[in-house]
XYZ file of C-alpha atoms in Angstrom:
216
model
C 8.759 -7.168 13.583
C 5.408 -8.209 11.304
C 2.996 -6.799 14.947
C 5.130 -3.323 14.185
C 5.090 -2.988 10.523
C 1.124 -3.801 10.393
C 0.329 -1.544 13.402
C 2.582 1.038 11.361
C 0.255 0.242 8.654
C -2.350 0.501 10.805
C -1.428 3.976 12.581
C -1.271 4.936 8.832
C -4.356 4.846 7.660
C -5.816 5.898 10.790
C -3.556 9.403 9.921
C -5.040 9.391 6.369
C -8.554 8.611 7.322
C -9.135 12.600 7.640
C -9.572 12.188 11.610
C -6.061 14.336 11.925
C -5.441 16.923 9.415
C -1.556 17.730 9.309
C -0.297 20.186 11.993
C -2.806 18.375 14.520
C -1.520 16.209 17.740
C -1.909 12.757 17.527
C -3.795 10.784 20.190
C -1.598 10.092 23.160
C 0.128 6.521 23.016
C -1.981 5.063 25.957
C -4.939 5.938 23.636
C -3.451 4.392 20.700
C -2.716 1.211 22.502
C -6.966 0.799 22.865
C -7.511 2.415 19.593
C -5.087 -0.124 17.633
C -5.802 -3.087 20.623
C -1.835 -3.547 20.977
C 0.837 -2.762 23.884
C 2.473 0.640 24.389
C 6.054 -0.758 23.320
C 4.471 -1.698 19.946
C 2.934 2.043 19.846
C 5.902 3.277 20.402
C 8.465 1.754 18.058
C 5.518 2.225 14.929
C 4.936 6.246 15.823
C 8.938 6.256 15.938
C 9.296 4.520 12.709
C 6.855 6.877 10.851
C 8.945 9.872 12.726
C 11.692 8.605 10.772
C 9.920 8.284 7.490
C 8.517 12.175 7.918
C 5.318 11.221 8.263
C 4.802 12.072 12.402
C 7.465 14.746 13.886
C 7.604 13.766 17.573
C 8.225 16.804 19.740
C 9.842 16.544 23.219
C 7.464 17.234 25.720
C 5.130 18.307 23.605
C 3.483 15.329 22.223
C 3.267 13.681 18.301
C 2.676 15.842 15.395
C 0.662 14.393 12.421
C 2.895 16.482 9.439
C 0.758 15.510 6.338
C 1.664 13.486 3.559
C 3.710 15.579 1.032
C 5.432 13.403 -1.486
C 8.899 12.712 0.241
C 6.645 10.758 2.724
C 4.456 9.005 0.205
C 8.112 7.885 -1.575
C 9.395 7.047 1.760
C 6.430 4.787 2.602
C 5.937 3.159 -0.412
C 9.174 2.096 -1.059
C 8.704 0.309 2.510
C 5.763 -1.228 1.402
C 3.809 0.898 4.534
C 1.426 1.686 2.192
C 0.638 -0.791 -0.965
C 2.351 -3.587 0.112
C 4.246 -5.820 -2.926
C 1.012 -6.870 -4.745
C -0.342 -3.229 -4.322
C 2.760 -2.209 -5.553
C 2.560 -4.855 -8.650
C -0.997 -3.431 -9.113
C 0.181 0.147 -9.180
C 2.163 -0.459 -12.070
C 0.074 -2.527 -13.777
C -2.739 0.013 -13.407
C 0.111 2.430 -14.830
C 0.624 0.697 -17.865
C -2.787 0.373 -18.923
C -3.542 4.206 -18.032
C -0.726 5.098 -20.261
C -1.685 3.164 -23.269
C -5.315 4.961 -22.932
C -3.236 8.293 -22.592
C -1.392 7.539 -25.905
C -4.551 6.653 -27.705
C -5.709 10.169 -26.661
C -2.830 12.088 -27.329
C -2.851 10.873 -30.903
C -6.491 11.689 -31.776
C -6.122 15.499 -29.699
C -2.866 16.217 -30.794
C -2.112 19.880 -32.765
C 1.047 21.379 -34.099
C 2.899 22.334 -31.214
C 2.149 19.112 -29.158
C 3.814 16.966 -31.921
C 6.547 19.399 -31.869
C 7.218 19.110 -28.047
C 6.937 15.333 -27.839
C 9.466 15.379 -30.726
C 11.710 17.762 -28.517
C 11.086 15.273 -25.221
C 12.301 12.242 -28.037
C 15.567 13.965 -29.377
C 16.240 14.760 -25.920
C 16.154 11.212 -24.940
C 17.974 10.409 -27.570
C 21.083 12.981 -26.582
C 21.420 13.658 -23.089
C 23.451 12.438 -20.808
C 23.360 8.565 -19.245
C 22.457 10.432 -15.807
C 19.646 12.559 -17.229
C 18.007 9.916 -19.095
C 15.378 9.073 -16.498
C 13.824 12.665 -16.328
C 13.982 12.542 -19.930
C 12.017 9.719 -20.260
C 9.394 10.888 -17.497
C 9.229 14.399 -19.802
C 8.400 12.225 -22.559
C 5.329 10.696 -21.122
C 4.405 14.258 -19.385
C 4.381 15.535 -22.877
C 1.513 12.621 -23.623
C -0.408 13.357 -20.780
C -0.082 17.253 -21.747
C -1.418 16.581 -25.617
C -4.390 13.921 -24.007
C -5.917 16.804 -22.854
C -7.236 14.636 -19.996
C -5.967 16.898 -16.465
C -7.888 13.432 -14.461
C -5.549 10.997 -16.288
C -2.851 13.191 -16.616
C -2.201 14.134 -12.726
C -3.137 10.063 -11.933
C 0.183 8.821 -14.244
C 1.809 11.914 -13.035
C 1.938 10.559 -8.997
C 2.135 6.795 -10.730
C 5.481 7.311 -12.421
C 7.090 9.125 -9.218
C 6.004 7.023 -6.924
C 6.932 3.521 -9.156
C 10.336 5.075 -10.149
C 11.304 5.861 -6.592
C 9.764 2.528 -4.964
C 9.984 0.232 -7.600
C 13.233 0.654 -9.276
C 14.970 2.047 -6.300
C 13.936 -1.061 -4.703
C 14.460 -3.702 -6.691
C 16.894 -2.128 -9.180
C 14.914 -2.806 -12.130
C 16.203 -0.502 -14.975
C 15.838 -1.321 -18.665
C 19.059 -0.748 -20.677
C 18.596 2.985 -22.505
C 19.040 2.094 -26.281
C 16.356 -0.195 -25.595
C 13.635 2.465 -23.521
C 14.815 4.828 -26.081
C 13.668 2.645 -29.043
C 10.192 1.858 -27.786
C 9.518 5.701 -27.851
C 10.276 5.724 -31.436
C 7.106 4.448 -32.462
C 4.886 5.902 -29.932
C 5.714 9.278 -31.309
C 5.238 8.114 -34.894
C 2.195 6.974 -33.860
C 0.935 10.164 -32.285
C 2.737 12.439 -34.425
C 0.465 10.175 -37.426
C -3.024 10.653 -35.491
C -3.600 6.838 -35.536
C -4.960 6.219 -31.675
C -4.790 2.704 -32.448
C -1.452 2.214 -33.287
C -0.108 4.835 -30.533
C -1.779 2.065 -28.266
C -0.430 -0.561 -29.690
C 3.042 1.102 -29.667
C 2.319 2.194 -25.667
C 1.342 -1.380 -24.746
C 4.543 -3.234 -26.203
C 6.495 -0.940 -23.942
C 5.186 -0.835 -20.930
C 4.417 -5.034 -21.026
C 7.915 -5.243 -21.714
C 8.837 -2.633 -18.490
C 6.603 -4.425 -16.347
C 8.672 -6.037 -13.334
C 8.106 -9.547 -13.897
C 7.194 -9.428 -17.634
């Protein structure tokens, strides 16, 4: 089982080296075998495993299909730890935390008008919807941030963070704060940004996200 999950891991970044771009057929098995220096039974159960994860679409007859990495895949792998592994994973959201309390110093010093207004919108919304909806809510919330940091780089980075961490992270491990409590570490964030004071919208980000950290 650990020879098939690290030549899976191996056959994966051999697909996202660049050497296939999606659409193209894989090397045959027998060349995988000298390419990844294991036996064809190995080959075979790791290109069936990624054929079940979306990342290879295995054609009768036809050969293996390299079909890209679109985000259902990335999830998929991730939350198998195909990609980061546990520590990368821990480093992932570590790395997430501290991006977001940089984000939070820069949405209070850039934002206008209309970005306090929406992040107030994304907070009352937290505050009202539905048990089911609160997740999105909360991931609108820090969207808003990234929107008034005026930062596209950072923004897009915390955007594929947060999905990827909330589907294999918390899916995984089931680690889910209780809402009143998420919902009340906004509170000041906003306050904080809707103030202009970068230092204490930091300050307000960082007690958060220590306290979400798995592990913390």
């Amino acid at each position: 089982m650990l020879l098939e999950v690290e030549v899976s891991r191996r056959l994966i970044d051999y697909l996202m080296s660049g050497e296939v771009q999606p659409g193209d057929r894989t090397p045959s098995e027998r060349r995988l075998t000298e390419m990844l220096g294991v036996n064809r039974p190995t080959v075979r159960e790791a290109i069936k495993s990624l054929g079940f994860l979306g990342l290879l679409e295995i054609r009768q007859s036809s050969g293996t299909y390299f079909r890209g990495t679109d985000s259902d895949a990335l999830y998929r792998l991730f939350e198998r730890g195909l990609v980061l592994g546990e520590r990368g994973a821990r480093d992932m959201v570590r790395a997430r935390a501290e991006l977001e309390v940089v984000v939070a110093g820069l949405a209070a010093r850039a934002r206008d008008e209309a970005g306090v207004e929406l992040l107030r919108d994304r907070l009352t919304r937290m505050r009202e919807c539905p048990d089911e909806e609160f997740p999105e809510a909360d991931t609108a919330f820090h969207a808003a941030l990234g929107e008034l940091a005026a930062n596209t780089v950072l923004r897009d980075m915390l955007k594929g963070m947060r999905a990827m961490i909330q589907r294999g992270w918390v899916e995984h491990t089931g680690t889910v704060r209780p809402r009143e409590v998420a919902y009340g570490e906004h509170v000041p964030i906003y306050e904080a940004v809707a103030q202009g004071d970068a230092e204490a919208a930091r300050a307000a980000m960082a007690r958060g996200t220590w306290r979400a950290r798995p592990g913390a």
